[in-house]
Amino acid sequence: MEIFAAQLLNGLSLGSMYVLLVLGFNLMLLVAKIIQFAYPHLVVLSMYVCWGVLRHTDNMLLVVLASVASCIVVNVAIEPIFRLLAKRHGLDINVSFVVSMSMALLITDVMSHLLNYGYPIAFPTEWVGKSIFSSGLIAFSAGQAYALFGGIAAVAAFFYLLYRTRQGRVLRAISENSLLSSIIGIPIIKTRVLSYAIAGLLGGLTAVMFARLLGSASPGLGDFVGMKVVAASILAGLGNLKGGLVCGLLLGIAESMAIGYLAGSWSNAIAFMMMLVIMLIKPEGLFGIEA
Amino acid sequence: MKKSSMLKVEGVSVSYGPVRALENISIEVDRREIVALIGANGAGKTTLLKAILGVQKVQSGKVLFLGDDITNSSTDKVANMGLGLIPEGHLVFSTMTVLENLQLGAYHNPQDFNDNLENVFESFPVLRKRIHQTAGTLSGGEQQMLSIARTLMSKPELVMVDELSLGLAPKVVSEIFDILGDLNNKGYTILLAEQNAKKTLEFANRAYVMETGRVVLQGLTQELMSHPEVRRAYLGSNV
């Protein structure tokens, strides 16, 4: 029981990171009609930015700002590439998938050749923080608290933006019907760029929380997480935000349970077995495709 | 002095790849007029509306709106200038509520939102009752009304309607035509593309008859209605 409770907490904090990544990924899929496979890689890149800034200052605000700024800047900077592709090939998500995969490789290569000589980076121990609560096997670190509660706050803010504000309405309109949106006067390109920026903002925050949760990062982390983000999104049904919320959490919990009860290295196999089985039974995902 | 021209299409040609869809089309719409484009399916009516709005690229010719050259301008810019299109197939944002659809329609015109909403509800009382309902759950006729209402929220100078009657019951069509008539009385200029020639010719002041991408006839609707060619091809009479 204690193992279960402990792993549930671990799973929720890890899962909330997946949720954030799945939301940013799906937002670009819905609004910009692209598969941005390199999105988790960009988040890992922002973790490197956090790490770099931390070597000069331990001002938390500066670290968060740097992380958010870098993620927004890079994500928005690659938008014209996808816009150009759409111009030449039409809005074909397969094309964007292949292109973003090469971007992901490129980012991973940059991290493994240029940053910290390719060695994994470690965040200061106080960055992860001591255990703020412990009882028997259950230990809840400050980093986990940041990930879980920060994650909840960010997800809530995201859904508020999307469903309660004017800009959110416009984003949803384009995701439902971009031609009709332009006919009623909504600027499509501007709003698409906005979706990249929002995903960047979300990604920058995720990077800080992820760093506090994991305490380290390596060049391979992007691939590792990227696979799972795509898996969770497909499991939920591509473009399904609420489904992504559930599946991101489920994936985090399933993975933690696997670590708790089985040999830890099985956690990936379990995640992808889950995907395989669900895809065989429900090819449109658990909650239905909305993209 | 000549009446003020609101929309002027001068010699516009459009191709879909190697296929010529519009060949040297010229039409004109004056302020407060109701002008109809009639013709069979595939005659190019929708393509012409899309070309005016910048959705479809124009290969040659010019589109002037309120004196400005808007040829191949971006659609959202043209819409913002006051050109409202009610697209074919009573298109609404079906996952959103009626209110959200109307708020989106007011994207460029957020001032006086409540007054505009009130005006729109006056024309379409049924929408007031459905204000928090998801648009996808409305009937076809109600969706068409919402589509018109959404366009009116932007206070367009010119309302273009594509296939108003498509897929709707005749009773609903009559009702919507009545509402469009009211709107015209209130000062709206209307350009109507319709397959339903009889109803449209009774409704409009002037019409252009299109066939395979060309304007083959034009004139006042009373004159067109007695034109033997129009009677034979569009009004189903064997004169």
XYZ file of C-alpha atoms in Angstrom:
530
model
C 0.000 0.000 0.000
C 2.810 2.348 0.881
C 4.552 1.556 -2.365
C 1.339 2.267 -4.166
C 0.846 5.636 -2.463
C 4.459 6.589 -3.002
C 4.394 5.649 -6.664
C 1.053 7.364 -7.173
C 2.605 10.620 -5.962
C 5.637 10.063 -8.179
C 3.363 9.220 -11.070
C 1.223 12.303 -10.642
C 4.179 14.656 -10.568
C 5.805 12.994 -13.563
C 2.443 12.772 -15.290
C 1.754 16.474 -14.857
C 4.947 17.135 -16.849
C 3.700 14.863 -19.610
C 0.349 16.648 -19.517
C 1.974 20.036 -20.058
C 4.032 18.735 -22.964
C 1.007 16.999 -24.487
C -1.021 20.218 -24.234
C 1.621 22.346 -25.944
C 2.103 19.682 -28.602
C -1.644 19.436 -29.238
C -2.152 23.200 -29.303
C 0.240 23.498 -32.247
C -1.371 20.481 -33.869
C -4.819 22.028 -33.558
C -4.068 25.615 -34.457
C -0.995 25.450 -36.692
C -1.852 21.981 -38.032
C 1.638 20.635 -37.469
C 3.145 17.720 -35.602
C 5.904 19.422 -33.662
C 7.872 16.347 -32.638
C 10.815 18.510 -31.583
C 8.750 20.292 -28.925
C 9.945 18.127 -25.990
C 13.496 18.526 -27.306
C 13.086 22.281 -27.152
C 11.944 21.933 -23.562
C 15.070 19.929 -22.764
C 17.113 22.636 -24.477
C 15.464 25.124 -22.137
C 16.506 22.913 -19.210
C 20.071 23.436 -20.444
C 19.374 27.163 -20.451
C 18.195 26.923 -16.838
C 21.345 25.058 -15.980
C 23.517 27.669 -17.697
C 21.813 30.553 -15.937
C 22.024 28.762 -12.590
C 25.792 28.745 -12.848
C 25.761 32.523 -12.686
C 22.872 33.285 -10.411
C 20.490 31.459 -8.147
C 17.760 34.004 -8.656
C 14.751 31.807 -9.363
C 12.875 34.508 -11.255
C 15.776 35.026 -13.660
C 16.004 31.304 -14.294
C 12.301 31.036 -15.056
C 12.407 34.085 -17.316
C 15.419 32.767 -19.219
C 13.829 29.374 -19.646
C 10.506 30.778 -20.829
C 12.131 33.341 -23.107
C 14.415 30.804 -24.757
C 11.623 28.333 -25.347
C 9.314 30.979 -26.817
C 12.041 32.470 -29.016
C 13.181 29.161 -30.481
C 9.667 27.810 -30.958
C 8.476 30.993 -32.674
C 11.663 31.185 -34.734
C 10.967 27.837 -36.378
C 7.380 28.797 -37.250
C 8.318 30.287 -40.657
C 9.820 26.935 -41.657
C 6.501 25.200 -41.106
C 4.654 28.075 -42.798
C 6.855 27.733 -45.852
C 6.313 23.977 -45.903
C 2.552 24.491 -45.701
C 2.769 26.900 -48.608
C 4.581 24.362 -50.750
C 2.885 21.154 -49.651
C -0.408 22.276 -48.180
C -1.176 21.634 -44.557
C 0.190 18.101 -44.459
C 0.962 16.948 -40.948
C 3.097 14.109 -42.275
C 5.507 16.589 -43.811
C 5.704 18.539 -40.568
C 6.285 15.299 -38.665
C 9.308 14.353 -40.767
C 10.735 17.869 -40.683
C 10.284 18.242 -36.931
C 11.939 14.861 -36.400
C 15.027 16.156 -38.133
C 14.850 19.278 -35.991
C 14.687 17.036 -32.937
C 17.791 15.165 -34.098
C 19.540 18.442 -34.694
C 18.716 19.740 -31.220
C 19.831 16.485 -29.627
C 23.074 16.664 -31.584
C 23.696 20.238 -30.543
C 23.228 19.266 -26.913
C 25.438 16.213 -27.171
C 28.259 17.985 -29.018
C 28.269 21.545 -27.820
C 26.754 21.695 -24.371
C 28.669 20.490 -21.326
C 30.828 18.344 -23.644
C 27.826 16.099 -24.129
C 27.816 14.980 -20.501
C 24.531 14.958 -18.629
C 23.934 18.118 -16.649
C 23.147 18.065 -12.944
C 21.131 20.728 -11.212
C 22.182 21.868 -7.729
C 20.826 19.588 -5.012
C 18.960 22.449 -3.340
C 17.255 22.943 -6.699
C 15.534 19.589 -6.299
C 15.111 20.244 -2.634
C 14.818 18.116 0.414
C 11.965 15.874 1.173
C 9.149 18.056 2.440
C 7.037 15.168 3.563
C 7.969 11.609 4.365
C 6.297 8.675 5.977
C 7.756 5.221 5.601
C 8.445 4.644 1.924
C 6.583 7.752 0.891
C 8.785 10.739 0.309
C 7.625 13.870 -1.421
C 10.417 16.174 -2.513
C 10.154 19.897 -3.030
C 10.893 19.261 -6.700
C 7.944 16.923 -6.938
C 5.737 19.500 -5.248
C 6.869 22.107 -7.786
C 6.123 19.735 -10.630
C 2.732 18.679 -9.325
C 1.351 21.990 -8.095
C 3.101 24.072 -10.722
C 1.754 21.652 -13.288
C -1.791 21.947 -11.979
C -1.567 25.749 -11.997
C -0.162 25.835 -15.535
C -2.784 23.428 -16.857
C -5.555 25.436 -15.188
C -4.183 28.662 -16.689
C -3.963 27.022 -20.106
C -7.576 25.854 -20.052
C -8.683 29.227 -18.714
C -6.920 30.965 -21.599
C -8.432 28.610 -24.134
C -12.008 28.493 -22.893
C -12.543 31.791 -21.105
C -10.704 34.455 -23.079
C -11.139 36.156 -26.428
C -7.785 34.915 -27.723
C -8.658 31.392 -26.622
C -11.889 31.559 -28.561
C -9.969 32.603 -31.648
C -7.497 29.747 -31.192
C -10.361 27.280 -30.915
C -12.068 28.780 -33.959
C -8.983 28.237 -36.114
C -8.575 24.735 -34.764
C -12.137 23.922 -35.779
C -12.220 25.596 -39.188
C -9.399 27.827 -40.364
C -11.052 28.801 -43.669
C -14.238 29.907 -41.937
C -12.084 31.754 -39.402
C -10.333 33.762 -42.093
C -13.662 34.492 -43.797
C -14.931 36.125 -40.622
C -11.764 38.184 -40.408
C -9.546 36.307 -37.959
C -5.852 36.770 -38.857
C -4.711 33.196 -39.355
C -0.948 33.595 -39.489
C -0.816 35.900 -36.480
C -2.922 33.506 -34.437
C -0.823 30.539 -35.531
C 2.315 32.340 -34.373
C 0.517 32.981 -31.103
C -0.033 29.246 -30.678
C 3.718 28.675 -31.053
C 4.351 31.363 -28.461
C 1.872 29.888 -25.985
C 3.377 26.433 -26.469
C 6.793 28.034 -25.921
C 5.615 29.685 -22.715
C 4.217 26.400 -21.488
C 7.424 24.628 -22.518
C 9.665 27.107 -20.699
C 7.706 26.637 -17.480
C 7.751 22.876 -17.952
C 11.536 22.970 -18.347
C 11.979 24.613 -14.946
C 9.609 22.215 -13.235
C 11.080 19.202 -15.003
C 14.569 20.259 -13.906
C 13.406 20.500 -10.319
C 11.669 17.150 -10.563
C 14.496 15.196 -12.188
C 17.511 17.088 -10.910
C 19.390 16.311 -14.095
C 19.078 16.243 -17.865
C 20.939 14.671 -20.747
C 20.968 15.133 -24.524
C 18.902 11.960 -24.942
C 16.113 13.149 -22.680
C 14.266 14.867 -25.528
C 13.899 11.655 -27.533
C 12.935 9.776 -24.433
C 10.193 12.202 -23.457
C 9.227 13.018 -27.043
C 8.229 9.418 -27.740
C 6.017 9.429 -24.693
C 4.406 12.746 -25.527
C 3.490 11.446 -28.964
C 2.340 8.150 -27.433
C 0.128 9.870 -24.852
C -1.314 12.192 -27.515
C -2.146 9.300 -29.810
C -3.549 7.285 -26.916
C -5.865 10.146 -26.056
C -6.759 10.832 -29.683
C -4.667 13.411 -31.535
C -5.729 16.951 -30.787
C -7.936 15.938 -27.882
C -6.896 18.266 -25.062
C -8.999 16.824 -22.278
C -8.038 13.315 -23.326
C -4.393 14.404 -23.338
C -4.792 15.587 -19.774
C -6.048 12.174 -18.670
C -3.579 10.140 -20.731
C -0.569 12.226 -19.708
C -1.367 11.570 -16.064
C -2.131 7.896 -16.731
C 1.180 7.462 -18.492
C 3.059 9.048 -15.599
C 1.273 6.833 -13.101
C 1.694 3.654 -15.159
C 5.379 4.365 -15.517
C 5.850 4.976 -11.802
C 3.901 1.855 -10.915
C 6.126 -0.137 -13.233
C 9.142 1.310 -11.458
C 7.613 0.486 -8.079
C 6.542 -3.042 -8.756
C 8.741 -4.237 -11.605
C 12.299 -3.697 -12.627
C 12.460 0.014 -13.495
C 13.750 -0.523 -16.985
C 10.388 -1.993 -17.958
C 8.609 1.339 -17.626
C 9.080 2.259 -21.276
C 8.075 -1.148 -22.520
C 4.899 -0.867 -20.498
C 4.051 2.570 -21.817
C 4.403 1.418 -25.399
C 2.642 -1.903 -24.795
C -0.275 0.130 -23.458
C -0.249 2.193 -26.599
C -0.097 -0.878 -28.816
C -3.034 -2.575 -27.123
C -5.211 0.522 -27.046
C -4.414 1.336 -30.669
C -5.508 -2.184 -31.660
C -8.808 -1.829 -29.829
C -9.481 1.866 -30.403
C -7.481 3.244 -33.337
C -8.993 6.713 -32.830
C -7.608 6.826 -29.280
C -9.426 6.618 -25.976
C -11.136 9.971 -26.319
C -11.358 10.376 -30.078
C -9.289 12.323 -32.596
C -10.072 16.023 -32.751
C -7.307 17.302 -34.994
C -24.028 61.567 -61.170
C -23.532 57.834 -61.116
C -24.604 55.838 -58.081
C -21.788 54.989 -55.686
C -20.352 51.623 -56.576
C -19.516 49.443 -53.611
C -18.006 46.406 -55.277
C -16.542 46.305 -58.723
C -15.121 43.182 -60.317
C -13.272 43.970 -63.540
C -12.365 41.208 -65.963
C -11.464 38.654 -63.348
C -10.153 35.252 -64.439
C -9.449 32.337 -62.146
C -8.005 28.906 -62.893
C -7.823 25.744 -60.866
C -4.610 24.352 -62.283
C -5.181 23.976 -66.020
C -8.957 24.380 -65.656
C -10.378 27.832 -66.284
C -13.059 28.438 -63.639
C -13.801 32.108 -64.323
C -13.261 33.813 -67.641
C -13.101 37.585 -67.731
C -15.919 38.234 -65.269
C -17.120 41.747 -64.580
C -19.839 42.570 -62.112
C -20.795 45.581 -60.071
C -22.776 46.062 -56.873
C -24.044 49.471 -55.823
C -24.814 50.593 -52.324
C -28.117 49.269 -50.913
C -28.718 47.021 -53.888
C -29.613 43.349 -53.853
C -27.681 41.710 -56.651
C -27.970 38.042 -57.547
C -25.605 35.642 -59.266
C -27.600 32.789 -60.696
C -26.488 29.749 -62.564
C -26.214 26.005 -62.304
C -23.885 24.130 -60.024
C -20.354 24.597 -61.362
C -21.082 27.860 -63.152
C -18.488 29.606 -60.998
C -20.628 31.511 -58.519
C -18.824 30.277 -55.427
C -15.463 30.703 -57.108
C -16.311 34.309 -57.858
C -17.235 34.998 -54.224
C -14.032 33.297 -53.093
C -12.005 35.334 -55.568
C -13.546 38.551 -54.276
C -12.657 37.592 -50.724
C -9.105 36.539 -51.562
C -9.690 32.894 -50.703
C -9.146 31.994 -54.347
C -6.232 33.499 -56.237
C -7.129 35.784 -59.135
C -4.944 35.341 -62.235
C -5.975 38.501 -64.010
C -8.397 41.329 -63.535
C -9.187 43.514 -60.594
C -11.456 43.568 -57.562
C -12.333 46.985 -56.161
C -14.160 47.410 -52.878
C -15.200 50.897 -51.750
C -12.693 52.206 -54.250
C -9.765 50.198 -52.861
C -8.015 47.561 -54.913
C -8.397 44.343 -52.911
C -7.299 41.907 -55.624
C -5.583 38.931 -53.963
C -5.489 40.630 -50.581
C -5.477 38.377 -47.556
C -8.925 37.174 -46.611
C -8.917 38.422 -43.047
C -7.912 41.892 -44.211
C -10.705 42.010 -46.767
C -13.207 40.766 -44.194
C -11.992 43.460 -41.852
C -12.683 46.119 -44.507
C -16.365 45.237 -44.380
C -16.876 42.340 -46.747
C -18.912 39.648 -45.044
C -19.416 36.240 -46.633
C -22.044 33.810 -45.452
C -20.523 30.625 -46.817
C -22.300 27.703 -48.398
C -23.641 24.930 -46.188
C -24.701 26.951 -43.103
C -21.197 26.785 -41.633
C -20.898 27.476 -37.937
C -18.270 26.708 -35.331
C -20.152 23.637 -34.224
C -18.246 22.879 -31.013
C -18.855 26.384 -29.695
C -21.950 27.993 -28.272
C -24.199 30.383 -30.173
C -22.821 33.254 -28.102
C -19.216 32.308 -28.838
C -19.999 32.162 -32.555
C -21.425 35.665 -32.372
C -18.452 36.902 -30.350
C -16.144 35.532 -33.039
C -18.181 37.357 -35.660
C -17.507 40.568 -33.757
C -13.744 39.962 -33.826
C -13.026 43.257 -35.577
C -15.973 45.075 -34.127
C -15.921 44.588 -30.369
C -17.303 48.077 -29.699
C -21.072 48.214 -29.177
C -21.112 44.444 -28.823
C -24.270 44.429 -26.738
C -26.157 46.761 -29.079
C -25.195 44.670 -32.084
C -26.187 41.521 -30.252
C -29.564 43.055 -29.496
C -30.062 43.995 -33.174
C -29.130 40.521 -34.295
C -31.498 38.916 -31.803
C -34.253 41.176 -33.070
C -33.788 39.731 -36.552
C -33.325 36.185 -35.267
C -35.301 35.770 -32.036
C -34.721 32.012 -32.045
C -31.007 32.567 -31.425
C -31.705 34.400 -28.193
C -33.342 31.280 -26.804
C -30.385 29.168 -27.917
C -27.663 31.526 -26.764
C -25.780 29.014 -24.591
C -26.498 26.011 -26.776
C -23.702 24.374 -28.762
C -24.029 25.492 -32.383
C -23.635 21.942 -33.686
C -26.917 20.967 -32.038
C -28.981 23.601 -33.884
C -31.187 22.675 -36.823
C -29.962 23.457 -40.341
C -32.161 26.535 -40.577
C -31.022 27.806 -37.198
C -27.405 27.252 -38.187
C -27.970 29.303 -41.337
C -29.496 32.051 -39.194
C -26.505 31.881 -36.859
C -24.176 32.061 -39.835
C -25.934 35.225 -41.038
C -26.070 36.667 -37.529
C -22.354 36.010 -37.037
C -21.604 37.933 -40.222
C -23.824 40.827 -39.157
C -21.939 41.131 -35.851
C -19.027 42.573 -37.831
C -21.326 45.261 -39.321
C -20.249 44.505 -42.898
C -20.710 47.027 -45.701
C -21.541 44.251 -48.124
C -23.094 40.910 -47.247
C -22.350 38.114 -49.705
C -24.472 34.995 -49.380
C -23.453 31.726 -50.994
C -26.261 29.219 -51.668
C -28.595 30.423 -48.999
C -31.242 27.783 -49.676
C -29.024 24.733 -50.060
C -30.245 21.884 -47.896
C -32.953 23.884 -46.148
C -36.720 23.368 -46.101
C -38.661 25.770 -48.373
C -40.466 27.300 -45.404
C -37.170 28.088 -43.699
C -35.783 29.482 -46.948
C -38.732 31.878 -47.275
C -38.259 32.960 -43.685
C -34.578 33.699 -44.238
C -35.255 35.549 -47.489
C -37.724 37.738 -45.559
C -35.068 38.500 -42.982
C -32.545 39.381 -45.702
C -35.170 41.694 -47.208
C -35.516 43.419 -43.842
C -31.767 43.769 -43.600
C -31.716 45.384 -47.031
C -34.378 47.825 -45.871
C -32.150 48.627 -42.907
C -29.395 49.587 -45.326
C -27.414 46.440 -45.987
C -26.116 45.766 -49.492
C -26.490 42.144 -50.519
C -24.818 39.963 -53.144
C -26.512 36.616 -53.456
C -25.242 33.509 -55.269
C -28.041 31.019 -55.777
C -29.090 27.985 -57.750
C -32.695 28.592 -56.766
C -33.281 31.054 -59.592
C -36.996 31.688 -59.246
C -36.911 32.717 -55.613
C -33.761 34.741 -56.146
C -35.011 36.643 -59.173
C -38.144 37.606 -57.254
C -35.980 38.872 -54.423
C -33.134 40.746 -56.084
C -33.001 44.066 -57.970
C -30.465 42.992 -60.546
C -28.900 39.714 -61.544
C -26.021 38.197 -63.457
C -26.581 34.841 -65.103
C -23.448 32.693 -65.091
C -22.640 29.678 -67.222
C -19.348 27.755 -67.197
C -17.356 30.609 -65.736
C -18.800 33.448 -67.805
C -21.515 36.007 -67.363
C -23.970 35.251 -70.177
C -26.787 37.605 -69.269
C -27.298 40.508 -66.945
C -29.917 43.069 -66.119
C -32.836 44.012 -63.919
C -34.549 40.977 -62.510
C -37.992 41.884 -63.934
C -36.483 41.928 -67.412
C -34.533 38.735 -66.861
C -37.595 36.899 -65.618
C -39.302 37.423 -68.958
C -36.203 36.627 -70.980
C -36.929 33.446 -72.962
C -33.486 31.958 -72.311
C -33.787 32.486 -68.571
C -37.322 31.122 -68.535
C -36.216 28.021 -70.414
C -33.026 27.272 -68.517
C -33.753 28.456 -64.983
C -37.434 28.898 -64.430
C -38.511 25.591 -65.938
C -40.998 26.988 -68.407
C -41.385 25.665 -71.951
C -41.819 28.935 -73.797
